[in-house]
Amino acid sequence: MVEGGCEKGLLEYGRKSSPPPFLLKTYMLVEDPATDEMISWNAEGTAFVVWQPAEFSRDLLPTLFKHSNFSSFVRQLNTYGFRKTVTNRWEFCNDMFRKGEKELLCKIRRRKAWANKPQAAALTAPNQSSAATQDLHQFDEDQRSSSTSSSSGFGTLVDENKRLKKANVDLNSELISMKKKCKELLDLVAKYTHSEKEDDDQLEDERPKLFGVRLEVHGEREIMKRKRAEISESASILLSQPCK
């Protein structure tokens, strides 16, 4: 009987001295500098932040856990007493989960399912019953907060996805318009070059000769200048038009 009791005591001591696998894996993710873009310590090292929930769920969770569900990860944190401390980001805190103090993980205990043991709770002393009720109330609050935050986070991701899709459509429309304007400009430049060459050739052929030398004809240069000015004005108007 003594030997059996010793073995049971050693097993119990081993369980208490070794952190739960969930806590070890989470601590590993937070500590790894390679994952800082998605999950890292806060500035004080007293809590950790999941910066990119979607990427974290898709790329990191499956590497250490058997799922890729961010809500399940948050619920698991709640069972170990973690609290969401900031409303506008996924920051979680536990007094025994600190940067550089891995040995404190052994002190974190999984919360008991008080709701499943009403008879045991009724048999406890008044002060113990009060503490259990407070723990249950806090657990329910954390669960509701986690559920609300998860829904809010999902809604934010959906809205961001819609915004990005609309921005992509607008950019694609602008690109098409820009390509069209570029083609018109190239056609205008080609027309200008061709017109200039034709005008020079025509002027050269039409000017009279005196002793084999072409004479300057009054007014021809002004006509050519006006034509080029018209083409240049068309190009300026085209450039000033918006892409949309």
Coordinates of N, CA and C in Angstrom, one line a residue:
M1 N 0.8 -1.2 0.0 CA 0.0 0.0 0.0 C 0.9 1.2 0.0
V2 N 2.0 1.2 0.8 CA 2.9 2.4 0.9 C 3.5 2.6 -0.5
E3 N 3.9 1.5 -1.2 CA 4.6 1.7 -2.5 C 3.6 2.3 -3.5
G4 N 2.3 1.8 -3.5 CA 1.3 2.3 -4.4 C 1.1 3.8 -4.1
G5 N 1.1 4.2 -2.8 CA 0.9 5.6 -2.5 C 2.0 6.4 -3.0
C6 N 3.2 5.9 -2.9 CA 4.4 6.7 -3.4 C 4.3 6.9 -4.8
E7 N 4.0 5.9 -5.6 CA 3.9 6.0 -7.0 C 2.8 7.0 -7.4
K8 N 1.7 7.0 -6.7 CA 0.6 8.0 -7.0 C 1.1 9.4 -6.7
G9 N 1.8 9.5 -5.5 CA 2.4 10.8 -5.2 C 3.4 11.3 -6.2
L10 N 4.2 10.5 -6.7 CA 5.2 10.9 -7.7 C 4.5 11.3 -9.0
L11 N 3.5 10.6 -9.4 CA 2.7 11.0 -10.6 C 2.1 12.3 -10.4
E12 N 1.5 12.5 -9.2 CA 0.8 13.8 -8.9 C 1.9 14.9 -8.9
Y13 N 3.0 14.7 -8.4 CA 4.1 15.7 -8.3 C 4.6 16.0 -9.8
G14 N 4.7 15.0 -10.6 CA 5.1 15.2 -12.0 C 4.1 16.0 -12.7
R15 N 2.8 15.8 -12.5 CA 1.8 16.6 -13.2 C 1.9 18.0 -12.8
K16 N 2.1 18.3 -11.5 CA 2.2 19.7 -11.0 C 3.5 20.4 -11.4
S17 N 4.6 19.7 -11.5 CA 5.9 20.3 -11.9 C 6.0 20.5 -13.4
S18 N 5.2 19.8 -14.2 CA 5.3 20.0 -15.6 C 4.2 20.8 -16.2
P19 N 4.4 21.9 -16.9 CA 3.3 22.7 -17.4 C 2.5 21.9 -18.4
P20 N 1.2 22.2 -18.5 CA 0.4 21.5 -19.5 C 0.9 21.8 -21.0
P21 N 0.8 20.8 -21.8 CA 1.3 21.0 -23.2 C 0.8 22.2 -23.9
F22 N -0.5 22.5 -23.7 CA -1.1 23.7 -24.3 C -0.3 25.0 -23.9
L23 N 0.0 25.1 -22.7 CA 0.8 26.3 -22.2 C 2.2 26.3 -22.8
L24 N 2.8 25.2 -22.8 CA 4.2 25.1 -23.4 C 4.2 25.5 -24.8
K25 N 3.2 25.0 -25.6 CA 3.2 25.3 -27.0 C 2.9 26.7 -27.3
T26 N 2.0 27.3 -26.5 CA 1.6 28.7 -26.6 C 2.8 29.6 -26.3
Y27 N 3.5 29.2 -25.2 CA 4.7 30.0 -24.8 C 5.8 29.9 -25.9
M28 N 5.9 28.8 -26.5 CA 6.9 28.6 -27.6 C 6.6 29.5 -28.8
L29 N 5.3 29.6 -29.1 CA 4.9 30.5 -30.2 C 5.2 31.9 -29.9
V30 N 4.9 32.3 -28.7 CA 5.1 33.7 -28.3 C 6.5 34.1 -28.3
E31 N 7.4 33.2 -27.8 CA 8.8 33.4 -27.6 C 9.6 33.5 -28.9
D32 N 9.1 32.7 -29.9 CA 9.8 32.6 -31.2 C 9.8 33.9 -31.9
P33 N 11.0 34.5 -32.2 CA 11.1 35.8 -32.9 C 10.6 35.7 -34.3
A34 N 10.6 34.5 -34.9 CA 10.2 34.3 -36.3 C 8.7 34.5 -36.5
T35 N 7.9 34.4 -35.4 CA 6.5 34.6 -35.5 C 6.0 35.9 -35.0
D36 N 6.9 36.9 -34.7 CA 6.5 38.2 -34.1 C 5.5 38.9 -34.9
E37 N 5.5 38.7 -36.2 CA 4.5 39.5 -37.0 C 3.1 39.0 -36.7
M38 N 2.9 37.8 -36.3 CA 1.6 37.3 -36.0 C 1.3 37.2 -34.5
I39 N 2.3 36.9 -33.7 CA 2.1 36.7 -32.3 C 3.4 37.1 -31.5
S40 N 3.3 37.9 -30.5 CA 4.5 38.3 -29.7 C 4.1 38.8 -28.4
W41 N 5.1 39.1 -27.5 CA 4.8 39.7 -26.2 C 4.5 41.2 -26.4
N42 N 3.7 41.7 -25.5 CA 3.5 43.2 -25.5 C 4.8 43.9 -25.1
A43 N 4.8 45.2 -25.0 CA 6.0 46.0 -24.7 C 6.5 45.6 -23.3
E44 N 5.7 45.3 -22.4 CA 6.1 45.1 -21.0 C 6.5 43.6 -20.8
G45 N 6.1 42.7 -21.7 CA 6.4 41.3 -21.5 C 5.4 40.7 -20.5
T46 N 4.3 41.3 -20.2 CA 3.4 40.8 -19.2 C 2.2 40.1 -19.9
A47 N 2.1 40.3 -21.2 CA 0.9 39.7 -21.9 C 1.4 39.4 -23.3
F48 N 0.6 38.7 -24.1 CA 1.0 38.4 -25.5 C -0.2 38.9 -26.4
V49 N 0.2 39.2 -27.6 CA -0.8 39.8 -28.6 C -0.8 38.9 -29.9
V50 N -2.0 38.6 -30.3 CA -2.1 37.9 -31.6 C -2.4 39.0 -32.6
W51 N -1.4 39.4 -33.4 CA -1.6 40.6 -34.3 C -2.4 40.3 -35.5
Q52 N -2.2 39.1 -36.0 CA -2.9 38.7 -37.3 C -3.7 37.4 -37.0
P53 N -4.9 37.4 -36.5 CA -5.7 36.2 -36.1 C -5.9 35.3 -37.3
A54 N -6.2 35.8 -38.5 CA -6.4 34.9 -39.7 C -5.2 34.2 -40.1
E55 N -4.0 34.9 -40.2 CA -2.8 34.2 -40.6 C -2.3 33.3 -39.5
F56 N -2.5 33.7 -38.2 CA -2.1 32.9 -37.1 C -2.9 31.5 -37.1
S57 N -4.2 31.6 -37.3 CA -5.0 30.4 -37.4 C -4.6 29.5 -38.5
R58 N -4.3 30.1 -39.7 CA -4.1 29.3 -40.9 C -2.7 28.7 -40.9
D59 N -1.7 29.5 -40.4 CA -0.3 29.1 -40.6 C 0.4 28.5 -39.4
L60 N 0.0 29.0 -38.2 CA 0.7 28.6 -36.9 C 0.0 27.5 -36.1
L61 N -1.3 27.7 -35.9 CA -2.1 26.8 -35.1 C -1.9 25.3 -35.5
P62 N -2.1 25.0 -36.8 CA -1.9 23.6 -37.2 C -0.6 23.0 -37.0
T63 N 0.5 23.8 -36.8 CA 1.8 23.3 -36.6 C 2.0 22.7 -35.2
L64 N 1.2 23.2 -34.2 CA 1.4 22.7 -32.9 C 0.1 22.1 -32.3
F65 N -1.0 22.5 -32.9 CA -2.3 22.0 -32.3 C -3.0 21.2 -33.4
K66 N -4.0 20.5 -33.1 CA -4.8 19.6 -34.0 C -5.9 20.4 -34.7
H67 N -5.8 21.7 -34.8 CA -6.9 22.4 -35.4 C -6.4 23.8 -35.9
S68 N -7.2 24.5 -36.6 CA -6.8 25.8 -37.0 C -8.0 26.8 -36.7
N69 N -8.6 26.6 -35.6 CA -9.7 27.4 -35.1 C -9.3 28.4 -34.1
F70 N -9.3 29.7 -34.4 CA -8.9 30.7 -33.4 C -9.8 30.8 -32.2
S71 N -11.1 30.6 -32.4 CA -12.1 30.6 -31.3 C -11.8 29.5 -30.3
S72 N -11.4 28.3 -30.8 CA -11.1 27.2 -29.9 C -9.8 27.6 -29.1
F73 N -8.8 28.2 -29.7 CA -7.6 28.6 -29.1 C -8.0 29.6 -27.9
V74 N -8.9 30.6 -28.2 CA -9.3 31.6 -27.2 C -10.0 30.9 -26.0
R75 N -10.9 29.9 -26.3 CA -11.6 29.2 -25.3 C -10.6 28.5 -24.4
Q76 N -9.6 27.9 -25.0 CA -8.6 27.1 -24.2 C -7.8 28.1 -23.3
L77 N -7.5 29.3 -23.8 CA -6.9 30.3 -23.0 C -7.7 30.6 -21.8
N78 N -9.0 30.8 -22.0 CA -10.0 31.1 -20.9 C -10.0 30.1 -19.8
T79 N -9.9 28.8 -20.2 CA -9.9 27.7 -19.2 C -8.7 27.7 -18.3
Y80 N -7.6 28.4 -18.8 CA -6.4 28.5 -18.0 C -6.2 29.9 -17.3
G81 N -7.3 30.6 -17.3 CA -7.4 31.9 -16.5 C -6.8 33.1 -17.3
F82 N -6.6 33.0 -18.6 CA -6.1 34.1 -19.3 C -7.3 35.1 -19.5
R83 N -7.0 36.4 -19.5 CA -8.0 37.5 -19.7 C -7.6 38.3 -20.9
K84 N -8.6 38.7 -21.7 CA -8.4 39.6 -22.8 C -8.4 41.0 -22.2
T85 N -7.2 41.7 -22.3 CA -7.0 42.9 -21.5 C -7.2 44.2 -22.4
V86 N -7.2 44.1 -23.7 CA -7.4 45.3 -24.5 C -8.6 45.0 -25.5
T87 N -9.4 46.1 -25.7 CA -10.6 45.9 -26.5 C -10.4 45.9 -28.0
N88 N -9.3 46.6 -28.4 CA -9.1 46.8 -29.8 C -8.1 45.9 -30.4
R89 N -7.6 44.9 -29.7 CA -6.7 43.9 -30.2 C -6.8 42.7 -29.4
W90 N -6.2 41.6 -29.9 CA -6.3 40.3 -29.2 C -5.1 40.1 -28.3
E91 N -5.2 40.8 -27.1 CA -4.1 40.8 -26.1 C -4.6 40.0 -24.9
F92 N -3.8 39.0 -24.5 CA -4.2 38.1 -23.4 C -3.2 38.1 -22.3
C93 N -3.7 38.1 -21.1 CA -2.8 38.2 -19.9 C -3.1 37.1 -18.9
N94 N -2.0 36.6 -18.3 CA -2.1 35.7 -17.1 C -0.9 36.1 -16.2
D95 N -1.2 36.2 -14.9 CA -0.1 36.7 -14.0 C 1.1 35.7 -14.0
M96 N 0.9 34.5 -14.4 CA 2.0 33.5 -14.4 C 2.5 33.2 -15.8
F97 N 2.1 34.0 -16.8 CA 2.6 33.9 -18.2 C 3.3 35.1 -18.5
R98 N 4.7 35.1 -18.3 CA 5.5 36.3 -18.5 C 6.7 36.0 -19.4
K99 N 7.2 37.0 -20.0 CA 8.4 36.9 -20.9 C 9.6 36.5 -20.0
G100 N 10.3 35.5 -20.4 CA 11.6 35.1 -19.8 C 11.4 34.4 -18.4
E101 N 10.1 34.1 -18.1 CA 9.8 33.4 -16.8 C 9.0 32.1 -17.1
K102 N 9.6 31.2 -17.9 CA 8.9 30.0 -18.3 C 8.6 29.1 -17.1
E103 N 9.4 29.2 -16.0 CA 9.2 28.3 -14.9 C 7.9 28.6 -14.2
L104 N 7.3 29.8 -14.4 CA 6.0 30.1 -13.7 C 4.8 29.3 -14.4
L105 N 5.0 28.8 -15.5 CA 3.9 28.0 -16.2 C 3.4 26.9 -15.3
C106 N 4.2 26.3 -14.5 CA 3.8 25.2 -13.6 C 2.8 25.7 -12.6
K107 N 2.7 27.0 -12.4 CA 1.7 27.5 -11.4 C 0.3 27.7 -12.0
I108 N 0.2 27.7 -13.3 CA -1.0 27.9 -13.9 C -1.9 26.6 -13.9
R109 N -3.1 26.7 -13.4 CA -4.0 25.6 -13.3 C -5.2 25.7 -14.2
R110 N -5.6 24.6 -14.7 CA -6.9 24.6 -15.5 C -8.1 24.8 -14.6
R111 N -9.0 25.7 -15.0 CA -10.1 26.0 -14.2 C -11.1 24.8 -14.1
K112 N -11.7 24.6 -12.9 CA -12.6 23.5 -12.8 C -14.0 23.9 -13.4
A113 N -14.7 22.9 -13.9 CA -16.0 23.1 -14.4 C -17.0 23.2 -13.3
W114 N -17.1 24.3 -12.6 CA -18.0 24.5 -11.5 C -19.5 24.2 -11.9
A115 N -19.8 24.5 -13.1 CA -21.2 24.3 -13.5 C -21.6 22.9 -13.5
N116 N -20.7 22.0 -13.6 CA -21.0 20.5 -13.7 C -21.0 19.9 -12.3
K117 N -20.7 20.6 -11.2 CA -20.6 20.0 -9.9 C -21.5 20.8 -8.9
P118 N -22.8 20.9 -9.1 CA -23.6 21.8 -8.2 C -23.7 21.2 -6.8
Q119 N -23.7 19.8 -6.7 CA -23.8 19.3 -5.4 C -22.5 19.5 -4.5
A120 N -21.3 19.4 -5.2 CA -20.1 19.6 -4.5 C -20.0 21.1 -4.0
A121 N -20.5 22.0 -4.9 CA -20.4 23.4 -4.6 C -21.4 23.7 -3.4
A122 N -22.5 23.0 -3.3 CA -23.4 23.2 -2.2 C -22.9 22.7 -0.9
L123 N -21.9 21.8 -0.9 CA -21.4 21.2 0.4 C -20.2 22.0 0.9
T124 N -19.7 22.9 0.1 CA -18.5 23.7 0.5 C -18.9 24.7 1.6
A125 N -17.8 25.2 2.3 CA -18.1 26.2 3.3 C -18.6 27.5 2.6
P126 N -19.2 28.4 3.4 CA -19.8 29.6 2.8 C -18.7 30.5 2.1
N127 N -17.5 30.6 2.7 CA -16.5 31.4 2.0 C -16.0 30.7 0.8
Q128 N -15.9 29.4 0.8 CA -15.5 28.7 -0.4 C -16.5 28.7 -1.5
S129 N -17.8 28.6 -1.1 CA -18.9 28.7 -2.0 C -18.9 30.1 -2.7
S130 N -18.6 31.1 -1.9 CA -18.6 32.5 -2.5 C -17.5 32.6 -3.5
A131 N -16.3 32.0 -3.2 CA -15.2 32.1 -4.1 C -15.5 31.3 -5.4
A132 N -16.1 30.2 -5.2 CA -16.4 29.4 -6.4 C -17.4 30.1 -7.3
T133 N -18.4 30.8 -6.6 CA -19.4 31.5 -7.4 C -18.7 32.7 -8.2
Q134 N -17.7 33.3 -7.5 CA -17.0 34.4 -8.2 C -16.2 33.9 -9.4
D135 N -15.6 32.7 -9.2 CA -14.8 32.1 -10.3 C -15.7 31.8 -11.4
L136 N -16.9 31.2 -11.1 CA -17.8 30.8 -12.2 C -18.3 32.1 -12.9
H137 N -18.6 33.1 -12.2 CA -19.1 34.4 -12.8 C -18.0 34.9 -13.7
Q138 N -16.7 34.9 -13.2 CA -15.6 35.4 -14.0 C -15.4 34.6 -15.3
F139 N -15.5 33.3 -15.1 CA -15.4 32.4 -16.3 C -16.5 32.6 -17.3
D140 N -17.7 32.8 -16.9 CA -18.8 33.1 -17.8 C -18.6 34.4 -18.5
E141 N -18.1 35.4 -17.7 CA -17.8 36.7 -18.3 C -16.7 36.6 -19.4
D142 N -15.7 35.8 -19.1 CA -14.6 35.7 -20.1 C -15.1 35.0 -21.3
Q143 N -16.0 33.9 -21.1 CA -16.5 33.2 -22.3 C -17.4 34.1 -23.1
R144 N -18.2 35.0 -22.5 CA -19.0 35.9 -23.3 C -18.2 36.9 -24.0
S145 N -17.1 37.4 -23.3 CA -16.2 38.4 -23.9 C -15.5 37.8 -25.1
S146 N -15.1 36.5 -24.9 CA -14.4 35.8 -26.0 C -15.3 35.6 -27.2
S147 N -16.5 35.2 -26.9 CA -17.5 35.0 -28.0 C -17.8 36.3 -28.7
T148 N -18.0 37.4 -28.0 CA -18.3 38.7 -28.6 C -17.1 39.2 -29.4
S149 N -15.9 39.0 -28.8 CA -14.7 39.5 -29.5 C -14.5 38.7 -30.8
S150 N -14.8 37.4 -30.7 CA -14.6 36.5 -31.9 C -15.5 37.0 -33.0
S151 N -16.8 37.2 -32.6 CA -17.8 37.7 -33.6 C -17.4 39.0 -34.2
S152 N -16.9 39.9 -33.3 CA -16.5 41.2 -33.7 C -15.3 41.1 -34.7
G153 N -14.3 40.3 -34.3 CA -13.1 40.1 -35.1 C -13.5 39.5 -36.5
F154 N -14.4 38.6 -36.5 CA -14.8 38.0 -37.8 C -15.5 39.0 -38.7
G155 N -16.4 39.8 -38.0 CA -17.1 40.9 -38.8 C -16.1 41.9 -39.3
T156 N -15.1 42.2 -38.6 CA -14.0 43.2 -39.0 C -13.3 42.6 -40.3
L157 N -13.0 41.3 -40.2 CA -12.3 40.7 -41.3 C -13.2 40.7 -42.6
V158 N -14.5 40.4 -42.4 CA -15.4 40.4 -43.6 C -15.5 41.8 -44.2
D159 N -15.6 42.8 -43.3 CA -15.7 44.2 -43.8 C -14.4 44.6 -44.5
E160 N -13.2 44.2 -44.0 CA -12.0 44.5 -44.6 C -11.8 43.8 -46.0
N161 N -12.3 42.6 -46.0 CA -12.3 41.8 -47.3 C -13.2 42.5 -48.4
K162 N -14.3 43.0 -48.0 CA -15.2 43.8 -48.9 C -14.5 45.0 -49.4
R163 N -13.9 45.7 -48.4 CA -13.2 47.0 -48.8 C -12.1 46.7 -49.8
L164 N -11.3 45.7 -49.6 CA -10.2 45.3 -50.5 C -10.7 44.9 -51.8
K165 N -11.8 44.2 -51.9 CA -12.4 43.8 -53.2 C -12.8 45.1 -54.0
K166 N -13.5 46.0 -53.3 CA -13.9 47.3 -53.9 C -12.7 48.1 -54.4
A167 N -11.6 48.1 -53.6 CA -10.4 48.9 -54.0 C -9.8 48.2 -55.2
N168 N -9.8 46.9 -55.2 CA -9.3 46.2 -56.4 C -10.0 46.5 -57.7
V169 N -11.4 46.5 -57.6 CA -12.2 46.9 -58.7 C -11.9 48.3 -59.2
D170 N -11.8 49.2 -58.3 CA -11.4 50.6 -58.6 C -10.1 50.7 -59.3
L171 N -9.1 50.0 -58.8 CA -7.8 50.0 -59.3 C -7.7 49.4 -60.7
N172 N -8.5 48.4 -60.9 CA -8.5 47.7 -62.2 C -9.2 48.7 -63.3
S173 N -10.2 49.4 -62.8 CA -10.9 50.3 -63.7 C -9.9 51.5 -64.1
E174 N -9.2 51.9 -63.1 CA -8.2 53.0 -63.3 C -7.1 52.6 -64.3
L175 N -6.7 51.3 -64.1 CA -5.6 50.8 -65.0 C -6.1 50.7 -66.4
I176 N -7.3 50.3 -66.6 CA -7.9 50.2 -68.0 C -8.0 51.6 -68.6
S177 N -8.4 52.6 -67.8 CA -8.5 54.0 -68.3 C -7.1 54.5 -68.6
M178 N -6.1 54.2 -67.8 CA -4.8 54.7 -68.0 C -4.2 54.1 -69.3
K179 N -4.4 52.8 -69.5 CA -4.0 52.1 -70.7 C -4.6 52.8 -72.0
K180 N -5.9 53.1 -71.9 CA -6.6 53.8 -73.0 C -5.9 55.2 -73.3
K181 N -5.7 55.9 -72.2 CA -5.1 57.2 -72.4 C -3.7 57.1 -72.9
C182 N -2.9 56.2 -72.5 CA -1.6 56.0 -73.0 C -1.6 55.7 -74.5
K183 N -2.5 54.9 -75.0 CA -2.7 54.6 -76.4 C -3.0 55.8 -77.2
E184 N -4.0 56.6 -76.6 CA -4.3 57.8 -77.3 C -3.2 58.8 -77.4
L185 N -2.3 58.9 -76.4 CA -1.2 59.7 -76.4 C -0.2 59.3 -77.5
L186 N 0.0 58.0 -77.5 CA 1.0 57.4 -78.5 C 0.5 57.7 -79.9
D187 N -0.8 57.5 -80.1 CA -1.4 57.8 -81.5 C -1.2 59.3 -81.8
L188 N -1.4 60.2 -80.8 CA -1.3 61.6 -81.0 C 0.2 62.0 -81.3
V189 N 1.1 61.4 -80.6 CA 2.5 61.6 -80.9 C 2.9 61.2 -82.3
A190 N 2.4 60.0 -82.7 CA 2.6 59.5 -84.1 C 2.0 60.4 -85.1
K191 N 0.8 60.9 -84.8 CA 0.2 61.8 -85.8 C 1.0 63.1 -85.9
Y192 N 1.4 63.6 -84.7 CA 2.2 64.9 -84.7 C 3.5 64.7 -85.5
T193 N 4.2 63.6 -85.3 CA 5.5 63.3 -86.0 C 5.2 63.2 -87.5
H194 N 4.1 62.5 -87.9 CA 3.8 62.3 -89.3 C 3.4 63.6 -89.9
S195 N 2.6 64.4 -89.2 CA 2.2 65.7 -89.8 C 3.3 66.7 -89.9
E196 N 4.2 66.6 -89.0 CA 5.4 67.5 -89.1 C 6.2 67.2 -90.3
K197 N 6.4 65.9 -90.6 CA 7.2 65.5 -91.7 C 6.5 65.8 -93.0
E198 N 5.2 65.6 -93.1 CA 4.4 65.9 -94.3 C 4.5 67.4 -94.6
D199 N 4.3 68.2 -93.5 CA 4.4 69.7 -93.7 C 5.7 70.1 -94.3
D200 N 6.8 69.5 -93.7 CA 8.1 69.9 -94.2 C 8.3 69.5 -95.6
D201 N 7.9 68.3 -96.0 CA 8.0 67.8 -97.4 C 7.2 68.7 -98.3
Q202 N 5.9 69.0 -97.9 CA 5.0 69.8 -98.7 C 5.6 71.2 -98.9
L203 N 6.0 71.7 -97.8 CA 6.6 73.1 -97.9 C 7.8 73.1 -98.8
E204 N 8.6 72.1 -98.7 CA 9.8 72.0 -99.5 C 9.5 71.9 -101.0
D205 N 8.4 71.1 -101.3 CA 8.1 70.9 -102.7 C 7.4 72.1 -103.3
E206 N 6.6 72.9 -102.5 CA 5.8 74.0 -103.0 C 6.6 75.3 -103.1
R207 N 7.6 75.4 -102.4 CA 8.4 76.7 -102.4 C 9.0 76.9 -103.8
P208 N 8.8 78.1 -104.4 CA 9.5 78.3 -105.7 C 11.0 78.4 -105.6
K209 N 11.6 78.2 -106.8 CA 13.1 78.2 -106.8 C 13.6 79.5 -107.6
L210 N 14.7 80.0 -107.1 CA 15.3 81.1 -107.8 C 16.8 80.7 -108.0
F211 N 17.2 80.5 -109.3 CA 18.6 80.0 -109.5 C 18.8 78.7 -108.8
G212 N 17.8 77.8 -108.7 CA 18.0 76.5 -108.1 C 17.9 76.5 -106.6
V213 N 17.6 77.7 -106.0 CA 17.5 77.7 -104.6 C 16.0 78.0 -104.2
R214 N 15.5 77.2 -103.2 CA 14.1 77.3 -102.8 C 13.9 78.6 -102.0
L215 N 12.8 79.3 -102.3 CA 12.5 80.6 -101.6 C 11.5 80.4 -100.5
E216 N 11.6 81.2 -99.5 CA 10.7 81.2 -98.4 C 9.4 81.8 -98.8
V217 N 8.3 81.0 -98.5 CA 6.9 81.5 -98.9 C 6.3 82.1 -97.7
H218 N 5.8 83.3 -97.7 CA 5.2 84.0 -96.6 C 3.9 83.3 -96.2
G219 N 3.8 83.0 -94.9 CA 2.5 82.4 -94.3 C 2.6 80.9 -94.1
E220 N 3.5 80.2 -94.8 CA 3.5 78.7 -94.7 C 4.0 78.3 -93.3
R221 N 5.0 79.0 -92.8 CA 5.5 78.6 -91.5 C 4.4 78.8 -90.4
E222 N 3.6 79.9 -90.6 CA 2.6 80.2 -89.6 C 1.5 79.1 -89.6
I223 N 1.2 78.6 -90.8 CA 0.2 77.5 -90.9 C 0.7 76.3 -90.2
M224 N 1.9 75.9 -90.4 CA 2.5 74.7 -89.8 C 2.5 74.9 -88.3
K225 N 2.9 76.1 -87.8 CA 2.9 76.3 -86.4 C 1.5 76.2 -85.7
R226 N 0.5 76.7 -86.5 CA -0.9 76.5 -85.9 C -1.3 75.1 -85.8
K227 N -0.9 74.3 -86.8 CA -1.3 72.8 -86.8 C -0.6 72.1 -85.6
R228 N 0.7 72.4 -85.4 CA 1.4 71.8 -84.3 C 0.8 72.3 -83.0
A229 N 0.4 73.5 -82.9 CA -0.1 74.1 -81.7 C -1.5 73.4 -81.4
E230 N -2.3 73.1 -82.4 CA -3.5 72.4 -82.2 C -3.3 71.0 -81.7
I231 N -2.3 70.3 -82.2 CA -2.0 68.9 -81.8 C -1.5 69.0 -80.3
S232 N -0.6 70.0 -80.1 CA -0.1 70.1 -78.7 C -1.2 70.4 -77.7
E233 N -2.2 71.2 -78.1 CA -3.3 71.5 -77.2 C -4.2 70.3 -77.0
S234 N -4.3 69.5 -78.0 CA -5.1 68.2 -77.8 C -4.4 67.3 -76.8
A235 N -3.1 67.2 -76.9 CA -2.3 66.4 -76.0 C -2.5 66.9 -74.6
S236 N -2.4 68.2 -74.4 CA -2.6 68.8 -73.0 C -4.0 68.5 -72.5
I237 N -5.0 68.6 -73.3 CA -6.4 68.3 -72.8 C -6.5 66.9 -72.4
L238 N -5.9 66.0 -73.2 CA -5.9 64.6 -72.9 C -5.2 64.2 -71.6
L239 N -4.1 64.9 -71.4 CA -3.3 64.6 -70.1 C -4.1 65.2 -68.9
S240 N -4.9 66.2 -69.1 CA -5.5 66.8 -67.9 C -6.8 66.1 -67.5
Q241 N -7.3 65.2 -68.4 CA -8.5 64.4 -68.1 C -8.2 63.4 -67.0
P242 N -9.1 63.2 -66.0 CA -8.9 62.2 -65.0 C -9.0 60.8 -65.5
C243 N -8.4 59.8 -64.8 CA -8.4 58.5 -65.3 C -9.8 57.8 -65.1
K244 N -10.6 58.2 -64.2 CA -11.9 57.6 -63.9 C -13.0 58.3 -64.7

